[in-house]
Amino acid sequence: MLITVSKSVDEGFSSLQAALDSIPQEHKEEVTIRIKPGIYEEKITVKQGTPPVLLLGEDTNSTIITWSDNAHTLGPDGEPIGTFKSGTLNVFAEHFTAENLTIRNASGPGTGQAVAAFVDAGHAVFRRVRLLGNQDTLYTGQGKQYYNECYIEGDVDYIFGAATALFERCRLHNKRSRGYITAASTPEGAPFGYVFLDCEITGGQGVSEVYLGRPWRPYAHVAFIRTVIDSSIIGEGWHNWGQPDREETSRYEEYGSSGPGANPEARAAWSRQLIPQEAAEYRVLTVLDGWHPEGY
């Protein structure tokens, strides 16, 4: 099934949510929603039970989905909606793919938690997607997630959650000094949390003292493999969130980092520099437990 969303009144749906809602409940085959260039100001939910969906944009500069809720936004009941209802894109389907588009939370800096993409899917793939926000830009709720050639920006805990997520050839951009890239809540016993393969970390002008991560939950796991790191990253690299006991249970790892921010001698003593044999285990099929996203 192919559905078109366009700003032209005579071409398909004008609303992405309306396009998603038009999928018949009994339809089980893959659906491609082609999104023509434009700025789509709407809050999107891909509901549980939706068949495999591909949101296919033209490119990240011309195809933009944007909304501006944050944790303090008041809901219909007059109460703040909280972090987990602030997402611009909210994915609850079992299989989901997005390509060639931008997903933005335009709430702005200093407004608190404001999620661009809330991904709580079984299997999710993002290719050539820009995720724009500040605090809590990307929430990885559960399941297996794959991000390829994506651009993700933020300032505090801007990649956070419990999913096993592999980021390959992505760029992570720090917008504010003394922030944190990751806040993993990896479940106890999970072999992998966040794995970054051949990625790049950059910072805005004057941005410094940013941490690679801090453990949202005790068993946080994050590994950076062959990452090019600029000077925005603090030498210590990792923060214990003011809870020293998490230094014993968290797994924070690096291998082959390069650039001004690669400073293995200065890293927190409770993090690890992997040896080549260990780093070799960080492959797509291994991390994602046999699932290969090329089929999606």
mmCIF file of C-alpha atoms in Angstrom:
data_model
loop_
_atom_site.group_PDB
_atom_site.id
_atom_site.type_symbol
_atom_site.label_atom_id
_atom_site.label_comp_id
_atom_site.label_asym_id
_atom_site.label_seq_id
_atom_site.Cartn_x
_atom_site.Cartn_y
_atom_site.Cartn_z
ATOM 1 C CA MET A 1 0.000 0.000 0.000
ATOM 2 C CA LEU A 2 1.321 3.443 -0.967
ATOM 3 C CA ILE A 3 -0.111 6.606 0.594
ATOM 4 C CA THR A 4 0.978 10.126 -0.301
ATOM 5 C CA VAL A 5 1.075 13.092 2.058
ATOM 6 C CA SER A 6 1.536 16.484 0.471
ATOM 7 C CA LYS A 7 1.063 20.205 1.050
ATOM 8 C CA SER A 8 -0.649 20.317 -2.360
ATOM 9 C CA VAL A 9 -4.406 20.184 -1.889
ATOM 10 C CA ASP A 10 -4.918 17.907 -4.893
ATOM 11 C CA GLU A 11 -2.330 15.260 -3.976
ATOM 12 C CA GLY A 12 -3.132 12.720 -1.267
ATOM 13 C CA PHE A 13 -3.500 13.599 2.385
ATOM 14 C CA SER A 14 -2.477 16.972 3.798
ATOM 15 C CA SER A 15 -1.966 15.465 7.279
ATOM 16 C CA LEU A 16 0.428 12.660 8.142
ATOM 17 C CA GLN A 17 -1.746 11.576 11.070
ATOM 18 C CA ALA A 18 -4.774 11.404 8.787
ATOM 19 C CA ALA A 19 -2.770 9.206 6.407
ATOM 20 C CA LEU A 20 -1.844 6.847 9.241
ATOM 21 C CA ASP A 21 -5.424 6.749 10.491
ATOM 22 C CA SER A 22 -6.636 5.813 6.998
ATOM 23 C CA ILE A 23 -4.870 2.428 7.074
ATOM 24 C CA PRO A 24 -7.597 -0.229 7.353
ATOM 25 C CA GLN A 25 -7.525 -2.103 10.633
ATOM 26 C CA GLU A 26 -7.452 -5.454 8.830
ATOM 27 C CA HIS A 27 -4.473 -4.496 6.630
ATOM 28 C CA LYS A 28 -1.343 -6.437 7.629
ATOM 29 C CA GLU A 29 1.095 -5.793 4.754
ATOM 30 C CA GLU A 30 3.746 -3.066 4.692
ATOM 31 C CA VAL A 31 2.548 0.475 4.104
ATOM 32 C CA THR A 32 4.740 3.190 2.571
ATOM 33 C CA ILE A 33 3.722 6.746 3.347
ATOM 34 C CA ARG A 34 5.486 9.054 0.916
ATOM 35 C CA ILE A 35 5.836 12.506 2.459
ATOM 36 C CA LYS A 36 6.314 15.274 -0.095
ATOM 37 C CA PRO A 37 8.473 18.304 0.830
ATOM 38 C CA GLY A 38 7.006 20.650 3.387
ATOM 39 C CA ILE A 39 6.809 21.511 7.061
ATOM 40 C CA TYR A 40 4.165 19.373 8.758
ATOM 41 C CA GLU A 41 3.178 20.917 12.076
ATOM 42 C CA GLU A 42 1.501 18.048 13.875
ATOM 43 C CA LYS A 43 1.961 15.565 16.674
ATOM 44 C CA ILE A 44 2.121 12.055 15.208
ATOM 45 C CA THR A 45 1.244 8.707 16.775
ATOM 46 C CA VAL A 46 1.892 5.357 15.087
ATOM 47 C CA LYS A 47 -0.444 3.210 17.127
ATOM 48 C CA GLN A 48 0.110 -0.273 18.469
ATOM 49 C CA GLY A 49 -1.273 -2.769 15.968
ATOM 50 C CA THR A 50 -0.351 -0.648 12.949
ATOM 51 C CA PRO A 51 1.172 -2.821 10.183
ATOM 52 C CA PRO A 52 4.813 -2.240 9.192
ATOM 53 C CA VAL A 53 5.055 1.408 8.153
ATOM 54 C CA LEU A 54 7.741 3.288 6.220
ATOM 55 C CA LEU A 55 7.648 7.072 6.508
ATOM 56 C CA LEU A 56 9.572 8.130 3.407
ATOM 57 C CA GLY A 57 10.569 11.760 3.010
ATOM 58 C CA GLU A 58 12.355 13.487 0.130
ATOM 59 C CA ASP A 59 15.328 14.627 2.233
ATOM 60 C CA THR A 60 16.049 15.944 5.707
ATOM 61 C CA ASN A 61 16.110 19.610 4.671
ATOM 62 C CA SER A 62 12.791 19.698 2.855
ATOM 63 C CA THR A 63 10.645 17.194 4.762
ATOM 64 C CA ILE A 64 10.080 18.272 8.371
ATOM 65 C CA ILE A 65 7.673 17.054 11.054
ATOM 66 C CA THR A 66 7.539 19.477 13.973
ATOM 67 C CA TRP A 67 5.630 20.107 17.209
ATOM 68 C CA SER A 68 6.513 21.892 20.446
ATOM 69 C CA ASP A 69 5.108 20.067 23.475
ATOM 70 C CA ASN A 70 7.277 19.773 26.582
ATOM 71 C CA ALA A 71 6.875 18.154 29.977
ATOM 72 C CA HIS A 72 5.203 21.320 31.326
ATOM 73 C CA THR A 73 2.652 21.621 28.521
ATOM 74 C CA LEU A 74 -0.847 21.378 29.985
ATOM 75 C CA GLY A 75 -2.991 18.475 28.831
ATOM 76 C CA PRO A 76 -6.781 18.341 28.413
ATOM 77 C CA ASP A 77 -7.130 17.777 32.164
ATOM 78 C CA GLY A 78 -5.223 20.960 32.940
ATOM 79 C CA GLU A 79 -2.236 19.049 34.314
ATOM 80 C CA PRO A 80 1.307 18.957 32.829
ATOM 81 C CA ILE A 81 1.584 16.136 30.291
ATOM 82 C CA GLY A 82 5.081 15.027 31.454
ATOM 83 C CA THR A 83 8.093 13.875 29.469
ATOM 84 C CA PHE A 84 6.580 10.726 27.975
ATOM 85 C CA LYS A 85 3.659 12.510 26.307
ATOM 86 C CA SER A 86 5.741 15.350 24.896
ATOM 87 C CA GLY A 87 6.926 13.572 21.740
ATOM 88 C CA THR A 88 6.474 14.987 18.257
ATOM 89 C CA LEU A 89 6.635 11.459 16.768
ATOM 90 C CA ASN A 90 5.349 8.608 18.948
ATOM 91 C CA VAL A 91 5.861 5.050 17.701
ATOM 92 C CA PHE A 92 4.164 2.055 19.322
ATOM 93 C CA ALA A 93 3.943 -0.299 16.322
ATOM 94 C CA GLU A 94 5.888 -3.551 16.197
ATOM 95 C CA HIS A 95 7.742 -2.669 12.956
ATOM 96 C CA PHE A 96 8.542 0.901 11.926
ATOM 97 C CA THR A 97 10.928 2.647 9.515
ATOM 98 C CA ALA A 98 11.615 6.327 8.809
ATOM 99 C CA GLU A 99 13.889 7.652 6.066
ATOM 100 C CA ASN A 100 14.976 11.010 4.660
ATOM 101 C CA LEU A 101 13.174 13.399 6.973
ATOM 102 C CA THR A 102 13.526 15.645 10.023
ATOM 103 C CA ILE A 103 11.654 15.169 13.283
ATOM 104 C CA ARG A 104 11.797 18.220 15.524
ATOM 105 C CA ASN A 105 10.612 19.257 18.943
ATOM 106 C CA ALA A 106 10.574 23.034 18.672
ATOM 107 C CA SER A 107 9.889 23.717 22.358
ATOM 108 C CA GLY A 108 13.284 25.409 22.641
ATOM 109 C CA PRO A 109 16.190 25.409 25.116
ATOM 110 C CA GLY A 110 15.440 25.742 28.811
ATOM 111 C CA THR A 111 11.837 24.561 28.505
ATOM 112 C CA GLY A 112 12.537 21.198 30.112
ATOM 113 C CA GLN A 113 12.105 17.690 28.756
ATOM 114 C CA ALA A 114 10.801 17.863 25.189
ATOM 115 C CA VAL A 115 10.953 14.657 23.142
ATOM 116 C CA ALA A 116 11.293 14.725 19.351
ATOM 117 C CA ALA A 117 10.919 10.948 18.819
ATOM 118 C CA PHE A 118 9.364 8.576 21.370
ATOM 119 C CA VAL A 119 10.208 5.119 20.015
ATOM 120 C CA ASP A 120 8.555 2.283 21.922
ATOM 121 C CA ALA A 121 8.490 -0.237 19.076
ATOM 122 C CA GLY A 122 9.539 -3.857 18.746
ATOM 123 C CA HIS A 123 11.819 -3.159 15.768
ATOM 124 C CA ALA A 124 12.516 0.373 14.532
ATOM 125 C CA VAL A 125 14.823 1.701 11.805
ATOM 126 C CA PHE A 126 15.831 5.299 11.159
ATOM 127 C CA ARG A 127 17.926 6.063 8.077
ATOM 128 C CA ARG A 128 19.131 9.548 7.187
ATOM 129 C CA VAL A 129 16.869 11.173 9.760
ATOM 130 C CA ARG A 130 17.541 14.365 11.704
ATOM 131 C CA LEU A 131 16.273 14.367 15.291
ATOM 132 C CA LEU A 132 16.249 17.932 16.584
ATOM 133 C CA GLY A 133 15.647 19.084 20.134
ATOM 134 C CA ASN A 134 17.314 20.015 23.390
ATOM 135 C CA GLN A 135 16.616 17.993 26.535
ATOM 136 C CA ASP A 136 15.468 14.368 25.973
ATOM 137 C CA THR A 137 15.446 14.546 22.150
ATOM 138 C CA LEU A 138 15.257 10.767 21.550
ATOM 139 C CA TYR A 139 13.524 8.316 23.877
ATOM 140 C CA THR A 140 14.356 4.685 23.101
ATOM 141 C CA GLY A 141 11.710 2.835 25.051
ATOM 142 C CA GLN A 142 12.002 -0.855 24.260
ATOM 143 C CA GLY A 143 12.842 -3.402 21.597
ATOM 144 C CA LYS A 144 15.619 -3.312 18.989
ATOM 145 C CA GLN A 145 16.395 -0.025 17.257
ATOM 146 C CA TYR A 146 18.803 0.880 14.431
ATOM 147 C CA TYR A 147 19.901 4.391 13.447
ATOM 148 C CA ASN A 148 21.977 4.809 10.285
ATOM 149 C CA GLU A 149 23.542 8.061 9.063
ATOM 150 C CA CYS A 150 21.322 10.080 11.382
ATOM 151 C CA TYR A 151 21.948 13.474 12.960
ATOM 152 C CA ILE A 152 20.865 13.749 16.603
ATOM 153 C CA GLU A 153 21.244 16.946 18.619
ATOM 154 C CA GLY A 154 20.471 18.066 22.137
ATOM 155 C CA ASP A 155 21.856 19.280 25.443
ATOM 156 C CA VAL A 156 20.823 17.092 28.408
ATOM 157 C CA ASP A 157 20.277 13.305 28.268
ATOM 158 C CA TYR A 158 19.293 13.665 24.657
ATOM 159 C CA ILE A 159 19.459 9.935 23.908
ATOM 160 C CA PHE A 160 17.789 8.045 26.767
ATOM 161 C CA GLY A 161 15.901 4.868 27.560
ATOM 162 C CA ALA A 162 16.033 1.095 27.904
ATOM 163 C CA ALA A 163 16.091 -0.237 24.330
ATOM 164 C CA THR A 164 18.977 -1.988 22.651
ATOM 165 C CA ALA A 165 19.883 0.649 20.068
ATOM 166 C CA LEU A 166 22.685 0.605 17.510
ATOM 167 C CA PHE A 167 23.826 3.885 15.975
ATOM 168 C CA GLU A 168 25.948 3.483 12.842
ATOM 169 C CA ARG A 169 27.733 6.390 11.140
ATOM 170 C CA CYS A 170 25.615 8.920 13.015
ATOM 171 C CA ARG A 171 26.523 12.430 14.148
ATOM 172 C CA LEU A 172 25.751 13.484 17.725
ATOM 173 C CA HIS A 173 25.777 17.241 18.247
ATOM 174 C CA ASN A 174 26.101 18.889 21.673
ATOM 175 C CA LYS A 175 24.265 22.201 21.957
ATOM 176 C CA ARG A 176 25.168 23.215 25.518
ATOM 177 C CA SER A 177 28.131 23.011 27.865
ATOM 178 C CA ARG A 178 28.067 20.659 30.856
ATOM 179 C CA GLY A 179 25.424 18.466 29.317
ATOM 180 C CA TYR A 180 25.096 14.710 28.748
ATOM 181 C CA ILE A 181 24.667 12.755 25.521
ATOM 182 C CA THR A 182 23.218 9.485 26.857
ATOM 183 C CA ALA A 183 21.108 8.448 29.826
ATOM 184 C CA ALA A 184 20.716 4.711 29.347
ATOM 185 C CA SER A 185 18.376 2.632 31.501
ATOM 186 C CA THR A 186 19.507 -0.750 30.165
ATOM 187 C CA PRO A 187 17.706 -3.592 31.986
ATOM 188 C CA GLU A 188 19.773 -5.851 34.214
ATOM 189 C CA GLY A 189 21.055 -8.812 32.214
ATOM 190 C CA ALA A 190 20.654 -7.204 28.785
ATOM 191 C CA PRO A 191 23.867 -7.863 26.822
ATOM 192 C CA PHE A 192 23.728 -4.503 25.011
ATOM 193 C CA GLY A 193 22.280 -1.066 25.588
ATOM 194 C CA TYR A 194 23.537 1.729 23.323
ATOM 195 C CA VAL A 195 26.229 0.910 20.781
ATOM 196 C CA PHE A 196 27.736 3.634 18.594
ATOM 197 C CA LEU A 197 29.710 2.362 15.572
ATOM 198 C CA ASP A 198 31.873 4.730 13.504
ATOM 199 C CA CYS A 199 30.024 7.824 14.707
ATOM 200 C CA GLU A 200 31.067 11.453 15.161
ATOM 201 C CA ILE A 201 30.546 13.764 18.146
ATOM 202 C CA THR A 202 30.539 17.521 17.588
ATOM 203 C CA GLY A 203 29.717 20.578 19.669
ATOM 204 C CA GLY A 204 28.466 24.069 19.013
ATOM 205 C CA GLN A 205 30.830 27.020 19.238
ATOM 206 C CA GLY A 206 32.231 27.300 22.760
ATOM 207 C CA VAL A 207 30.484 24.163 24.016
ATOM 208 C CA SER A 208 32.615 22.185 26.482
ATOM 209 C CA GLU A 209 32.579 19.775 29.428
ATOM 210 C CA VAL A 210 29.912 17.516 27.944
ATOM 211 C CA TYR A 211 29.735 13.937 29.252
ATOM 212 C CA LEU A 212 29.326 10.882 27.034
ATOM 213 C CA GLY A 213 26.710 9.609 29.436
ATOM 214 C CA ARG A 214 25.313 9.059 32.881
ATOM 215 C CA PRO A 215 23.345 6.046 34.155
ATOM 216 C CA TRP A 216 19.628 6.694 34.370
ATOM 217 C CA ARG A 217 19.312 3.204 35.857
ATOM 218 C CA PRO A 218 21.969 1.075 37.611
ATOM 219 C CA TYR A 219 22.808 -1.286 34.716
ATOM 220 C CA ALA A 220 23.291 1.308 31.983
ATOM 221 C CA HIS A 221 25.398 0.055 29.073
ATOM 222 C CA VAL A 222 26.939 2.358 26.449
ATOM 223 C CA ALA A 223 29.787 1.574 24.035
ATOM 224 C CA PHE A 224 31.466 3.987 21.620
ATOM 225 C CA ILE A 225 33.435 2.116 18.927
ATOM 226 C CA ARG A 226 35.746 4.082 16.595
ATOM 227 C CA THR A 227 34.172 7.448 17.385
ATOM 228 C CA VAL A 228 35.608 10.761 16.208
ATOM 229 C CA ILE A 229 35.221 13.069 19.207
ATOM 230 C CA ASP A 230 35.699 16.832 19.233
ATOM 231 C CA SER A 231 36.786 19.025 22.156
ATOM 232 C CA SER A 232 33.266 19.442 23.549
ATOM 233 C CA ILE A 233 33.666 16.183 25.519
ATOM 234 C CA ILE A 234 35.160 16.407 29.017
ATOM 235 C CA GLY A 235 38.235 14.258 29.681
ATOM 236 C CA GLU A 236 36.506 12.221 32.396
ATOM 237 C CA GLY A 237 33.910 11.189 29.842
ATOM 238 C CA TRP A 238 31.369 9.605 32.165
ATOM 239 C CA HIS A 239 29.305 10.834 35.134
ATOM 240 C CA ASN A 240 27.805 8.670 37.897
ATOM 241 C CA TRP A 241 24.688 10.873 38.319
ATOM 242 C CA GLY A 242 25.716 11.498 41.927
ATOM 243 C CA GLN A 243 25.245 7.802 42.762
ATOM 244 C CA PRO A 244 28.639 6.137 43.299
ATOM 245 C CA ASP A 245 27.072 2.679 43.605
ATOM 246 C CA ARG A 246 26.205 2.826 39.899
ATOM 247 C CA GLU A 247 29.909 2.834 39.101
ATOM 248 C CA GLU A 248 29.882 -0.840 40.096
ATOM 249 C CA THR A 249 26.985 -1.883 37.854
ATOM 250 C CA SER A 250 27.145 0.410 34.801
ATOM 251 C CA ARG A 251 29.135 -0.660 31.733
ATOM 252 C CA TYR A 252 30.700 2.283 29.930
ATOM 253 C CA GLU A 253 33.096 1.341 27.146
ATOM 254 C CA GLU A 254 35.193 2.829 24.348
ATOM 255 C CA TYR A 255 37.399 1.509 21.610
ATOM 256 C CA GLY A 256 39.441 3.337 18.999
ATOM 257 C CA SER A 257 38.226 6.840 19.801
ATOM 258 C CA SER A 258 40.002 9.645 17.922
ATOM 259 C CA GLY A 259 40.014 13.421 17.795
ATOM 260 C CA PRO A 260 40.609 16.098 20.473
ATOM 261 C CA GLY A 261 38.009 14.590 22.817
ATOM 262 C CA ALA A 262 39.515 11.105 22.737
ATOM 263 C CA ASN A 263 41.393 10.964 26.012
ATOM 264 C CA PRO A 264 41.548 7.386 27.372
ATOM 265 C CA GLU A 265 44.069 8.274 30.092
ATOM 266 C CA ALA A 266 41.687 10.830 31.605
ATOM 267 C CA ARG A 267 38.515 8.740 31.433
ATOM 268 C CA ALA A 268 36.650 7.798 34.619
ATOM 269 C CA ALA A 269 38.415 4.881 36.284
ATOM 270 C CA TRP A 270 35.183 2.866 36.364
ATOM 271 C CA SER A 271 34.820 2.967 32.547
ATOM 272 C CA ARG A 272 36.703 0.592 30.233
ATOM 273 C CA GLN A 273 38.808 0.770 27.100
ATOM 274 C CA LEU A 274 38.033 -2.400 25.139
ATOM 275 C CA ILE A 275 40.691 -4.596 23.600
ATOM 276 C CA PRO A 276 40.412 -5.467 19.858
ATOM 277 C CA GLN A 277 38.904 -8.906 20.492
ATOM 278 C CA GLU A 278 36.143 -7.390 22.631
ATOM 279 C CA ALA A 279 35.441 -4.581 20.163
ATOM 280 C CA ALA A 280 35.112 -7.127 17.340
ATOM 281 C CA GLU A 281 31.961 -8.476 19.029
ATOM 282 C CA TYR A 282 30.172 -5.176 18.427
ATOM 283 C CA ARG A 283 28.559 -6.009 15.082
ATOM 284 C CA VAL A 284 25.034 -5.289 13.881
ATOM 285 C CA LEU A 285 23.779 -8.882 13.979
ATOM 286 C CA THR A 286 25.339 -9.541 17.387
ATOM 287 C CA VAL A 287 24.077 -6.378 19.057
ATOM 288 C CA LEU A 288 20.573 -6.721 17.590
ATOM 289 C CA ASP A 289 20.399 -10.421 18.476
ATOM 290 C CA GLY A 290 20.214 -11.792 14.944
ATOM 291 C CA TRP A 291 17.888 -9.147 13.561
ATOM 292 C CA HIS A 292 19.300 -7.325 10.530
ATOM 293 C CA PRO A 293 17.610 -3.985 9.737
ATOM 294 C CA GLU A 294 18.459 -4.182 6.026
ATOM 295 C CA GLY A 295 15.237 -6.112 5.584
ATOM 296 C CA TYR A 296 13.179 -3.134 6.740
#
